[in-house]
Amino acid sequence: MNIILMGCPGAGKGTQSAKIQAVFNLKHISTGDVLRAEIASGSALGKEVKDLIAQGNLVPDGLMISILENIIKTATQGVILDGFPRTTAQAEALEKMLKGLGREISKVIMIDLPESEVIKRLSSRRLCKACGKISANPAEKVCVACGGELYTRADDTPESIKHRLEVYRRDTLPVINYYEHSGKFVKINGNQPVENVFKEIENSLEEVK
Ligand code: AMP
């Protein structure tokens, strides 16, 4: 089973991916996490993408596609793609890539959330440095899961959030057209408790398991 999880920044893709991964035994591939790890390691790639990401711009398609290809070709189990594809060119490349590996997309899940809620979530979220868990509660001093240090993402500033939403509308929303009539597309209301969102995702995945 290979799944694409779509949705604007802050829709809950990371949170839901962690849950899907545990229940369906899939490999979670977050292209944002991969890029942030490159930045943290100080690699040449990290240096190349650091400013683009902080400003809320997309990393160029060619680079992103080759990064994803390197990860996906070594995956021995099904995958959850979180944050890829973000452009129609990436969606086309992904289809070709999977075909070459004898795989195909099983489901495209879009987590839908009103923009007002997105801004509220992104403005208050922090992440754990150690385990990546998201904290939405400003009163929490450390990660509730592992006690790790919490930090604010470099691109969760008001200007960057605004720009990321513009980029999402311009470049990523059209990707929905690409999948909408594939018979694999499902839209889920993300403006409900995490467990309810997951229940809906789980139901839609049971059909293709
Ligand atoms: P995310 O953690 O998915 O919100 O991604 C954080 C940032 O990484 C994005 O705002 C982009 O700058 C970059 N990024 C992640 N995935 C992609 C992608 N598929 N294409 C281009 N840029 C990406």
Coordinates of N, CA and C and ligand atoms in Angstrom, one line a residue:
M1 N 0.9 -1.2 0.0 CA 0.0 0.0 0.0 C 0.9 1.3 0.0
N2 N 0.7 2.1 -1.0 CA 1.4 3.4 -1.0 C 0.4 4.6 -1.0
I3 N 0.6 5.5 0.0 CA -0.4 6.5 0.2 C 0.2 7.9 0.1
I4 N -0.5 8.8 -0.5 CA -0.2 10.2 -0.5 C -1.1 10.9 0.5
L5 N -0.4 11.7 1.4 CA -1.2 12.5 2.3 C -1.0 13.9 1.9
M6 N -2.1 14.5 1.5 CA -2.1 15.9 1.1 C -2.8 16.8 2.1
G7 N -2.6 18.1 1.9 CA -3.2 19.1 2.8 C -2.3 20.3 3.0
C8 N -2.9 21.4 3.4 CA -2.0 22.6 3.5 C -1.1 22.5 4.7
P9 N -0.1 23.4 4.9 CA 0.7 23.3 6.0 C -0.2 23.4 7.3
G10 N 0.2 22.6 8.3 CA -0.6 22.6 9.5 C -1.9 21.8 9.5
A11 N -2.2 21.1 8.4 CA -3.4 20.3 8.4 C -3.4 19.1 9.3
G12 N -2.2 18.7 9.7 CA -2.1 17.5 10.5 C -1.5 16.3 9.8
K13 N -0.8 16.5 8.7 CA -0.2 15.4 7.9 C 0.8 14.6 8.8
G14 N 1.6 15.3 9.5 CA 2.7 14.7 10.3 C 2.1 13.8 11.4
T15 N 1.1 14.4 12.1 CA 0.5 13.7 13.2 C -0.2 12.4 12.7
Q16 N -1.0 12.6 11.6 CA -1.7 11.4 11.1 C -0.8 10.4 10.5
S17 N 0.3 10.9 9.9 CA 1.3 9.9 9.3 C 1.8 9.0 10.4
A18 N 2.1 9.5 11.5 CA 2.7 8.7 12.6 C 1.7 7.6 13.0
K19 N 0.4 8.0 13.0 CA -0.6 7.0 13.4 C -0.8 6.0 12.3
I20 N -0.8 6.4 11.1 CA -1.0 5.5 9.9 C 0.2 4.5 9.9
Q21 N 1.4 5.0 10.1 CA 2.6 4.2 10.0 C 2.5 3.1 11.0
A22 N 2.0 3.4 12.2 CA 2.0 2.4 13.3 C 1.0 1.3 13.0
V23 N -0.2 1.7 12.5 CA -1.3 0.7 12.3 C -1.1 -0.1 11.0
F24 N -0.6 0.5 10.0 CA -0.5 -0.2 8.7 C 0.9 -0.6 8.3
N25 N 1.8 -0.4 9.2 CA 3.2 -0.8 9.0 C 3.8 -0.3 7.7
L26 N 3.7 1.0 7.5 CA 4.2 1.7 6.3 C 5.4 2.5 6.7
K27 N 6.2 2.9 5.7 CA 7.3 3.8 5.9 C 6.9 5.2 5.7
H28 N 7.1 6.1 6.8 CA 6.6 7.5 6.7 C 7.8 8.3 6.0
I29 N 7.5 8.9 4.9 CA 8.5 9.8 4.2 C 8.0 11.2 4.2
S30 N 8.5 12.0 5.1 CA 8.2 13.4 5.1 C 9.3 14.2 4.5
T31 N 9.1 14.8 3.3 CA 10.1 15.5 2.6 C 10.6 16.7 3.4
G32 N 9.7 17.3 4.2 CA 10.1 18.4 5.0 C 11.0 18.0 6.1
D33 N 10.8 16.8 6.7 CA 11.7 16.3 7.8 C 13.0 15.9 7.2
V34 N 13.0 15.4 6.0 CA 14.3 15.0 5.3 C 15.1 16.3 5.1
L35 N 14.5 17.3 4.6 CA 15.2 18.6 4.4 C 15.7 19.2 5.7
R36 N 14.8 19.2 6.7 CA 15.3 19.8 8.0 C 16.4 19.0 8.6
A37 N 16.5 17.7 8.4 CA 17.6 16.9 8.9 C 18.9 17.3 8.1
E38 N 18.7 17.6 6.8 CA 19.9 18.0 6.0 C 20.4 19.4 6.5
I39 N 19.5 20.2 6.8 CA 19.9 21.6 7.4 C 20.6 21.4 8.7
A40 N 20.0 20.6 9.6 CA 20.6 20.4 10.9 C 22.0 19.7 10.8
S41 N 22.2 18.9 9.8 CA 23.5 18.2 9.7 C 24.6 19.1 9.0
G42 N 24.1 20.3 8.5 CA 25.1 21.2 7.9 C 25.6 20.7 6.5
S43 N 24.9 19.8 5.9 CA 25.3 19.3 4.6 C 25.2 20.3 3.5
A44 N 25.8 20.0 2.3 CA 25.8 21.0 1.2 C 24.3 21.2 0.8
L45 N 23.6 20.1 0.7 CA 22.2 20.2 0.4 C 21.4 21.0 1.4
G46 N 21.7 20.8 2.7 CA 21.1 21.6 3.7 C 21.3 23.1 3.5
K47 N 22.6 23.4 3.2 CA 22.9 24.8 3.0 C 22.2 25.4 1.8
E48 N 22.0 24.6 0.8 CA 21.4 25.0 -0.5 C 19.9 25.4 -0.2
V49 N 19.2 24.6 0.7 CA 17.8 24.8 0.8 C 17.3 25.6 2.0
K50 N 18.3 25.9 2.9 CA 18.0 26.5 4.2 C 17.1 27.8 4.0
D51 N 17.6 28.7 3.2 CA 16.9 30.0 3.1 C 15.5 29.9 2.4
L52 N 15.5 29.0 1.3 CA 14.3 28.8 0.6 C 13.2 28.3 1.6
I53 N 13.5 27.4 2.5 CA 12.6 26.8 3.4 C 12.1 27.9 4.4
A54 N 13.1 28.6 5.0 CA 12.8 29.6 6.0 C 11.8 30.6 5.4
Q55 N 12.0 30.9 4.1 CA 11.1 32.0 3.5 C 9.8 31.4 3.1
G56 N 9.6 30.1 3.2 CA 8.4 29.5 2.8 C 8.3 29.2 1.3
N57 N 9.4 29.2 0.6 CA 9.4 28.8 -0.8 C 9.6 27.3 -1.0
L58 N 9.2 26.8 -2.2 CA 9.5 25.4 -2.4 C 10.9 25.2 -2.9
V59 N 11.4 24.0 -2.6 CA 12.7 23.5 -3.1 C 12.4 23.1 -4.6
P60 N 13.4 23.4 -5.5 CA 13.1 23.2 -7.0 C 12.7 21.7 -7.2
D61 N 11.8 21.5 -8.2 CA 11.3 20.2 -8.5 C 12.4 19.1 -8.8
G62 N 13.3 19.5 -9.6 CA 14.4 18.5 -10.0 C 15.1 17.9 -8.8
L63 N 15.4 18.8 -7.9 CA 16.1 18.4 -6.7 C 15.3 17.5 -5.8
M64 N 14.0 18.0 -5.6 CA 13.1 17.2 -4.7 C 12.8 15.9 -5.3
I65 N 12.7 15.8 -6.6 CA 12.3 14.5 -7.2 C 13.5 13.5 -7.1
S66 N 14.7 14.0 -7.2 CA 15.8 13.1 -7.0 C 16.0 12.7 -5.6
I67 N 15.7 13.6 -4.7 CA 15.8 13.2 -3.2 C 14.8 12.1 -2.9
L68 N 13.6 12.3 -3.4 CA 12.5 11.3 -3.1 C 12.8 10.0 -3.8
E69 N 13.3 10.0 -5.0 CA 13.6 8.8 -5.7 C 14.6 7.9 -5.0
N70 N 15.7 8.6 -4.4 CA 16.7 7.9 -3.6 C 16.1 7.2 -2.4
I71 N 15.1 7.8 -1.8 CA 14.5 7.2 -0.6 C 13.6 6.1 -1.0
I72 N 12.7 6.4 -2.0 CA 11.7 5.4 -2.3 C 12.2 4.1 -2.9
K73 N 13.3 4.2 -3.6 CA 13.8 3.0 -4.2 C 14.4 2.0 -3.2
T74 N 14.7 2.5 -2.0 CA 15.3 1.6 -1.0 C 14.2 1.1 0.0
A75 N 13.0 1.6 -0.2 CA 11.9 1.3 0.8 C 11.4 -0.2 0.5
T76 N 11.5 -0.9 1.6 CA 11.1 -2.4 1.4 C 9.7 -2.6 1.7
Q77 N 9.0 -1.6 2.2 CA 7.6 -1.7 2.6 C 6.8 -0.6 1.8
G78 N 5.5 -0.6 2.0 CA 4.7 0.5 1.4 C 5.1 1.8 2.1
V79 N 4.7 2.9 1.4 CA 5.1 4.2 2.0 C 3.9 5.2 2.2
I80 N 4.1 6.1 3.1 CA 3.2 7.3 3.2 C 4.0 8.5 2.8
L81 N 3.5 9.1 1.8 CA 4.2 10.3 1.3 C 3.6 11.5 2.0
D82 N 4.3 12.3 2.8 CA 3.8 13.4 3.5 C 4.6 14.6 3.0
G83 N 3.9 15.5 2.2 CA 4.6 16.7 1.7 C 5.1 16.5 0.3
F84 N 4.8 15.4 -0.3 CA 5.2 15.2 -1.7 C 4.1 14.4 -2.4
P85 N 3.6 14.7 -3.6 CA 4.0 15.8 -4.4 C 3.4 17.1 -4.0
R86 N 4.1 18.2 -4.3 CA 3.6 19.6 -4.0 C 3.4 20.4 -5.3
T87 N 3.8 19.8 -6.4 CA 3.5 20.4 -7.7 C 3.0 19.4 -8.7
T88 N 2.4 19.8 -9.7 CA 2.0 18.8 -10.7 C 3.2 18.1 -11.4
A89 N 4.3 18.8 -11.6 CA 5.5 18.2 -12.1 C 6.0 17.1 -11.2
Q90 N 5.9 17.3 -9.9 CA 6.3 16.2 -8.9 C 5.3 15.0 -9.0
A91 N 4.0 15.3 -9.2 CA 3.0 14.3 -9.3 C 3.3 13.4 -10.5
E92 N 3.6 14.0 -11.6 CA 3.9 13.3 -12.8 C 5.2 12.4 -12.7
A93 N 6.2 13.1 -12.1 CA 7.5 12.3 -11.9 C 7.2 11.1 -10.9
L94 N 6.4 11.3 -9.9 CA 6.1 10.3 -8.9 C 5.5 9.1 -9.6
E95 N 4.5 9.4 -10.5 CA 3.8 8.3 -11.2 C 4.8 7.4 -12.0
K96 N 5.7 8.1 -12.7 CA 6.7 7.4 -13.5 C 7.7 6.6 -12.7
M97 N 8.1 7.3 -11.6 CA 9.0 6.6 -10.6 C 8.4 5.3 -10.1
L98 N 7.2 5.4 -9.6 CA 6.5 4.2 -9.0 C 6.3 3.1 -10.0
K99 N 6.0 3.5 -11.2 CA 5.8 2.6 -12.3 C 7.1 1.8 -12.6
G100 N 8.2 2.5 -12.6 CA 9.5 1.9 -12.8 C 9.8 0.9 -11.7
L101 N 9.3 1.1 -10.5 CA 9.6 0.2 -9.4 C 8.5 -0.8 -9.2
G102 N 7.5 -0.9 -10.2 CA 6.4 -1.8 -10.1 C 5.5 -1.6 -9.0
R103 N 5.4 -0.3 -8.6 CA 4.4 0.1 -7.5 C 3.4 1.0 -8.1
E104 N 2.4 1.3 -7.3 CA 1.4 2.3 -7.6 C 0.8 2.9 -6.4
I105 N 0.2 4.1 -6.6 CA -0.5 4.8 -5.5 C -1.8 4.0 -5.2
S106 N -2.0 3.8 -3.9 CA -3.2 3.1 -3.5 C -4.3 4.1 -3.1
K107 N -3.9 5.2 -2.5 CA -4.9 6.2 -2.0 C -4.3 7.5 -1.9
V108 N -5.0 8.6 -2.3 CA -4.6 10.0 -2.1 C -5.6 10.6 -1.1
I109 N -5.0 10.9 0.1 CA -5.9 11.4 1.2 C -5.6 12.9 1.3
M110 N -6.6 13.7 1.2 CA -6.5 15.2 1.4 C -7.1 15.5 2.7
I111 N -6.3 16.1 3.6 CA -6.9 16.6 4.9 C -7.2 18.1 4.7
D112 N -8.5 18.3 4.9 CA -9.0 19.7 4.5 C -9.2 20.5 5.8
L113 N -8.7 21.8 5.8 CA -8.8 22.6 7.0 C -9.0 24.1 6.5
P114 N -9.9 24.8 7.2 CA -10.0 26.2 6.8 C -8.8 27.0 7.2
E115 N -8.5 28.0 6.4 CA -7.2 28.8 6.5 C -7.1 29.5 7.9
S116 N -8.3 29.9 8.5 CA -8.2 30.6 9.8 C -7.7 29.6 10.8
E117 N -8.1 28.4 10.7 CA -7.6 27.4 11.7 C -6.1 27.0 11.4
V118 N -5.7 27.0 10.2 CA -4.3 26.7 9.8 C -3.4 27.8 10.5
I119 N -3.8 29.1 10.3 CA -2.9 30.1 10.9 C -2.8 30.0 12.4
K120 N -4.0 29.7 13.0 CA -4.0 29.5 14.5 C -3.0 28.4 14.9
R121 N -3.1 27.3 14.2 CA -2.3 26.1 14.5 C -0.8 26.4 14.3
L122 N -0.5 26.9 13.2 CA 0.9 27.1 12.8 C 1.6 28.2 13.7
S123 N 0.8 29.2 14.2 CA 1.4 30.2 15.0 C 1.7 29.8 16.4
S124 N 1.0 28.7 16.8 CA 1.3 28.2 18.2 C 2.0 26.9 18.3
R125 N 2.3 26.3 17.2 CA 2.9 24.9 17.3 C 4.4 25.0 17.6
R126 N 4.8 24.0 18.3 CA 6.2 23.7 18.5 C 6.5 22.3 18.3
L127 N 7.8 21.9 18.0 CA 8.1 20.5 17.7 C 9.2 20.1 18.7
C128 N 9.2 18.8 19.0 CA 10.2 18.2 19.9 C 11.5 18.0 19.1
K129 N 12.6 18.5 19.6 CA 13.9 18.3 18.9 C 14.3 16.8 18.9
A130 N 13.9 16.1 19.9 CA 14.3 14.7 20.0 C 13.4 13.7 19.2
C131 N 12.1 13.8 19.3 CA 11.2 12.8 18.7 C 10.3 13.4 17.6
G132 N 10.3 14.7 17.4 CA 9.5 15.3 16.3 C 8.0 15.6 16.6
K133 N 7.6 15.1 17.8 CA 6.2 15.2 18.2 C 5.8 16.7 18.2
I134 N 4.6 17.0 17.7 CA 4.1 18.4 17.7 C 3.4 18.7 19.0
S135 N 3.7 19.9 19.6 CA 3.0 20.4 20.8 C 2.2 21.6 20.3
A136 N 0.9 21.5 20.6 CA 0.0 22.6 20.3 C -0.3 23.4 21.5
N137 N 0.2 23.0 22.6 CA -0.1 23.7 23.9 C 1.0 24.6 24.4
P138 N 0.8 25.9 24.3 CA 1.9 26.8 24.7 C 2.3 26.7 26.2
A139 N 1.5 26.0 27.0 CA 1.8 25.8 28.4 C 2.9 24.7 28.6
E140 N 3.0 23.8 27.6 CA 3.9 22.7 27.8 C 5.4 23.2 27.7
K141 N 6.2 22.9 28.7 CA 7.6 23.3 28.7 C 8.5 22.4 28.0
V142 N 8.2 21.1 28.0 CA 9.0 20.1 27.3 C 8.0 19.1 26.6
C143 N 8.6 18.3 25.7 CA 7.7 17.3 25.0 C 7.0 16.3 26.0
V144 N 5.7 16.2 25.8 CA 5.0 15.3 26.7 C 5.3 13.8 26.4
A145 N 5.8 13.5 25.2 CA 6.1 12.1 24.9 C 7.4 11.7 25.4
C146 N 8.4 12.6 25.3 CA 9.8 12.1 25.7 C 10.6 13.0 26.5
G147 N 10.0 14.2 26.9 CA 10.7 15.1 27.7 C 11.7 16.0 26.9
G148 N 11.7 15.8 25.6 CA 12.7 16.5 24.8 C 12.4 18.1 24.7
E149 N 13.4 18.8 24.2 CA 13.3 20.3 24.1 C 12.3 20.6 23.0
L150 N 11.5 21.6 23.2 CA 10.5 22.1 22.2 C 11.1 23.3 21.4
Y151 N 10.9 23.3 20.1 CA 11.4 24.5 19.3 C 10.3 24.9 18.3
T152 N 10.4 26.2 17.9 CA 9.5 26.7 16.8 C 10.2 26.6 15.5
R153 N 9.6 26.0 14.5 CA 10.2 25.9 13.2 C 10.5 27.2 12.6
A154 N 11.7 27.3 11.8 CA 12.1 28.6 11.3 C 11.1 29.2 10.3
D155 N 10.3 28.3 9.7 CA 9.3 28.8 8.8 C 7.9 29.0 9.4
D156 N 7.8 28.9 10.7 CA 6.5 29.2 11.3 C 6.4 30.6 11.8
T157 N 7.0 31.5 11.1 CA 6.8 33.0 11.4 C 5.6 33.5 10.6
P158 N 5.0 34.6 11.1 CA 3.8 35.1 10.4 C 4.0 35.3 8.9
E159 N 5.2 35.9 8.5 CA 5.4 36.2 7.0 C 5.5 34.9 6.3
S160 N 6.3 33.9 6.8 CA 6.5 32.7 6.1 C 5.2 31.9 6.0
I161 N 4.4 31.9 7.1 CA 3.1 31.2 7.1 C 2.2 31.7 5.9
K162 N 2.2 33.0 5.9 CA 1.3 33.7 4.8 C 1.8 33.2 3.4
H163 N 3.2 33.3 3.3 CA 3.7 32.9 2.0 C 3.5 31.4 1.6
R164 N 3.7 30.6 2.7 CA 3.5 29.1 2.4 C 2.1 28.9 2.0
L165 N 1.1 29.6 2.5 CA -0.3 29.4 2.1 C -0.5 29.8 0.7
E166 N 0.2 30.9 0.3 CA 0.0 31.4 -1.1 C 0.6 30.4 -2.0
V167 N 1.8 29.9 -1.6 CA 2.5 28.9 -2.5 C 1.6 27.6 -2.6
Y168 N 1.0 27.2 -1.4 CA 0.1 26.1 -1.4 C -1.1 26.2 -2.4
R169 N -1.7 27.4 -2.3 CA -2.8 27.7 -3.2 C -2.4 27.7 -4.7
R170 N -1.2 28.3 -5.0 CA -0.8 28.4 -6.3 C -0.2 27.1 -6.9
D171 N 0.6 26.4 -6.2 CA 1.4 25.3 -6.7 C 0.8 23.9 -6.3
T172 N 0.3 23.8 -5.1 CA -0.1 22.5 -4.6 C -1.6 22.2 -4.8
L173 N -2.5 23.2 -4.7 CA -3.9 22.9 -4.9 C -4.2 22.3 -6.3
P174 N -3.4 22.7 -7.4 CA -3.7 22.1 -8.7 C -3.3 20.6 -8.7
V175 N -2.5 20.1 -7.8 CA -2.2 18.7 -7.8 C -3.5 17.9 -7.5
I176 N -4.4 18.5 -6.8 CA -5.7 17.8 -6.5 C -6.4 17.5 -7.8
N177 N -6.4 18.4 -8.8 CA -7.0 18.1 -10.0 C -6.4 16.9 -10.7
Y178 N -5.1 16.7 -10.4 CA -4.4 15.6 -11.0 C -4.9 14.2 -10.5
Y179 N -5.3 14.2 -9.2 CA -5.8 13.0 -8.6 C -7.3 12.8 -8.4
E180 N -8.0 13.9 -8.5 CA -9.4 14.0 -8.2 C -10.2 12.9 -8.9
H181 N -9.9 12.7 -10.1 CA -10.8 11.7 -10.9 C -10.1 10.4 -11.1
S182 N -9.1 10.1 -10.2 CA -8.4 8.8 -10.3 C -9.1 7.7 -9.7
G183 N -10.2 8.0 -8.9 CA -10.9 7.0 -8.2 C -10.2 6.6 -6.9
K184 N -9.0 7.3 -6.6 CA -8.2 7.0 -5.4 C -8.3 8.2 -4.4
F185 N -8.9 9.2 -4.8 CA -8.9 10.5 -4.0 C -10.0 10.5 -3.0
V186 N -9.6 10.9 -1.7 CA -10.6 11.1 -0.7 C -10.3 12.3 0.1
K187 N -11.3 13.1 0.4 CA -11.1 14.3 1.2 C -11.7 14.1 2.6
I188 N -10.9 14.5 3.6 CA -11.3 14.3 5.0 C -11.3 15.6 5.7
N189 N -12.3 15.8 6.5 CA -12.4 17.0 7.3 C -11.3 17.0 8.4
G190 N -10.3 17.9 8.3 CA -9.3 18.0 9.3 C -9.6 18.8 10.5
N191 N -10.8 19.4 10.5 CA -11.2 20.3 11.6 C -12.0 19.6 12.7
Q192 N -11.4 18.5 13.1 CA -12.1 17.7 14.2 C -10.9 17.0 15.0
P193 N -11.3 16.4 16.1 CA -10.2 15.8 16.9 C -9.3 14.8 16.2
V194 N -8.1 14.8 16.5 CA -7.1 14.0 15.9 C -7.6 12.5 15.7
E195 N -8.2 12.0 16.7 CA -8.7 10.6 16.7 C -9.8 10.4 15.7
N196 N -10.6 11.4 15.5 CA -11.7 11.3 14.5 C -11.2 11.4 13.1
V197 N -10.2 12.3 12.9 CA -9.6 12.4 11.6 C -9.0 11.0 11.3
F198 N -8.3 10.4 12.2 CA -7.6 9.1 12.0 C -8.6 8.0 11.7
K199 N -9.7 8.0 12.4 CA -10.7 7.0 12.2 C -11.2 7.0 10.7
E200 N -11.4 8.3 10.2 CA -11.9 8.4 8.8 C -10.8 7.9 7.8
I201 N -9.5 8.3 8.2 CA -8.4 7.8 7.3 C -8.4 6.3 7.3
E202 N -8.4 5.7 8.5 CA -8.4 4.3 8.7 C -9.5 3.6 7.9
N203 N -10.7 4.1 7.9 CA -11.8 3.5 7.2 C -11.5 3.5 5.7
S204 N -10.9 4.7 5.2 CA -10.7 4.8 3.8 C -9.6 3.8 3.3
L205 N -8.6 3.6 4.3 CA -7.5 2.7 3.9 C -7.9 1.2 4.0
E206 N -8.9 0.9 4.9 CA -9.3 -0.5 5.0 C -9.8 -1.0 3.6
E207 N -10.3 -0.1 2.8 CA -10.9 -0.5 1.5 C -9.7 -1.0 0.5
V208 N -8.5 -0.5 0.7 CA -7.4 -0.8 -0.2 C -6.4 -1.6 0.4
K209 N -6.5 -2.1 1.6 CA -5.5 -2.8 2.3 C -5.2 -4.2 1.6
Ligands
AMP1 P1 6.8 20.6 5.4 O1 7.5 20.1 6.7 O2 6.1 19.5 4.6 O3 5.8 21.7 5.8 O4 7.9 21.2 4.5 C1 8.7 22.3 4.9 C2 9.3 23.0 3.7 O5 10.2 22.1 3.0 C3 8.3 23.5 2.7 O6 7.7 24.7 3.0 C4 9.2 23.6 1.5 O7 10.1 24.7 1.5 C5 10.1 22.3 1.6 N1 9.5 21.1 1.0 C6 9.1 20.0 1.6 N2 8.6 19.2 0.7 C7 8.7 19.7 -0.5 C8 8.4 19.3 -1.8 N3 7.8 18.2 -2.1 N4 8.7 20.2 -2.8 C9 9.3 21.4 -2.6 N5 9.6 21.8 -1.4 C10 9.4 21.0 -0.3

